[in-house]
């Protein structure tokens, strides 16, 4: 069963993507909306169409060119993510 809750898609255990007759659903708890998010440590991330960028870590700007993947880039290890308003 898949559930959408706010900007998150809850899918299978272990963060695996789910494929249904209607398409593929992202990893568990990955925010679906593009934009700025804070992780569990308070660091600032930006979700873009191509992946994730770490913008501020402990309040210090980091490499703006590095693009991370949710699963392969281990971004999900810093979840949960909360949208910045």
Coordinates of C-alpha atoms in Angstrom, one line a residue:
X1 CA 0.0 0.0 0.0
X2 CA 1.3 3.5 -0.8
X3 CA 0.2 6.6 1.0
X4 CA 0.8 10.3 0.2
X5 CA 1.1 12.4 3.3
X6 CA 1.8 16.1 2.8
X7 CA 5.0 16.4 0.6
X8 CA 6.0 12.7 1.4
X9 CA 5.3 9.5 -0.4
X10 CA 5.3 6.5 2.0
X11 CA 6.1 3.3 0.1
X12 CA 7.8 0.0 1.0
X13 CA 10.2 -0.8 3.7
X14 CA 14.0 -0.1 3.3
X15 CA 13.3 2.9 1.0
X16 CA 12.7 0.9 -2.1
X17 CA 10.8 2.4 -5.0
X18 CA 7.4 0.8 -5.8
X19 CA 6.3 0.1 -9.4
X20 CA 2.6 0.0 -10.0
X21 CA 0.4 -0.1 -13.2
X22 CA 0.4 3.7 -13.1
X23 CA 4.2 4.2 -12.8
X24 CA 7.0 4.2 -10.2
X25 CA 6.6 5.8 -6.8
X26 CA 9.7 7.3 -5.1
X27 CA 11.5 6.1 -2.1
X28 CA 9.8 6.1 1.3
X29 CA 9.7 9.4 3.0
X30 CA 11.4 11.3 0.2
X31 CA 9.7 14.7 -0.2
X32 CA 8.0 14.9 -3.6
X33 CA 7.9 18.7 -4.0
X34 CA 11.0 20.6 -5.2
X35 CA 12.3 23.3 -2.8
X36 CA 14.2 23.9 0.4
X37 CA 14.2 21.4 3.3
X38 CA 15.8 21.1 6.7
X39 CA 17.1 17.6 7.7
X40 CA 17.1 16.1 11.2
X41 CA 20.4 17.9 12.0
X42 CA 19.0 21.3 10.9
X43 CA 21.1 21.4 7.7
X44 CA 19.6 23.1 4.6
X45 CA 19.0 21.0 1.5
X46 CA 17.5 21.9 -1.9
X47 CA 15.6 19.3 -3.9
X48 CA 15.8 19.9 -7.6
X49 CA 14.6 17.8 -10.6
X50 CA 18.0 16.1 -10.8
X51 CA 18.6 15.4 -7.2
X52 CA 19.6 17.1 -3.9
X53 CA 22.0 19.8 -3.1
X54 CA 23.4 20.4 0.5
X55 CA 23.2 24.2 0.8
X56 CA 24.2 24.9 4.5
X57 CA 25.8 22.5 6.9
X58 CA 26.0 23.8 10.5
X59 CA 25.3 27.2 9.1
X60 CA 28.2 27.1 6.7
X61 CA 27.8 27.2 2.9
X62 CA 29.0 24.0 1.1
X63 CA 29.9 23.0 -2.4
X64 CA 27.0 24.2 -4.6
X65 CA 28.0 22.0 -7.5
X66 CA 27.6 18.6 -5.7
X67 CA 24.3 16.9 -6.6
X68 CA 23.2 14.0 -4.4
X69 CA 20.8 11.1 -5.0
X70 CA 18.2 10.2 -2.4
X71 CA 19.1 6.5 -2.2
X72 CA 22.5 6.1 -3.9
X73 CA 23.8 9.4 -2.5
X74 CA 22.6 8.5 1.0
X75 CA 20.5 11.7 1.4
X76 CA 17.8 9.6 3.0
X77 CA 20.2 8.8 5.9
X78 CA 19.5 12.4 7.0
X79 CA 15.7 12.1 7.0
X80 CA 13.2 13.2 8.0
X81 CA 13.1 16.4 6.0
X82 CA 10.9 19.3 6.8
X83 CA 9.9 21.9 4.2
X84 CA 11.2 25.4 4.8
X85 CA 8.5 28.1 4.7

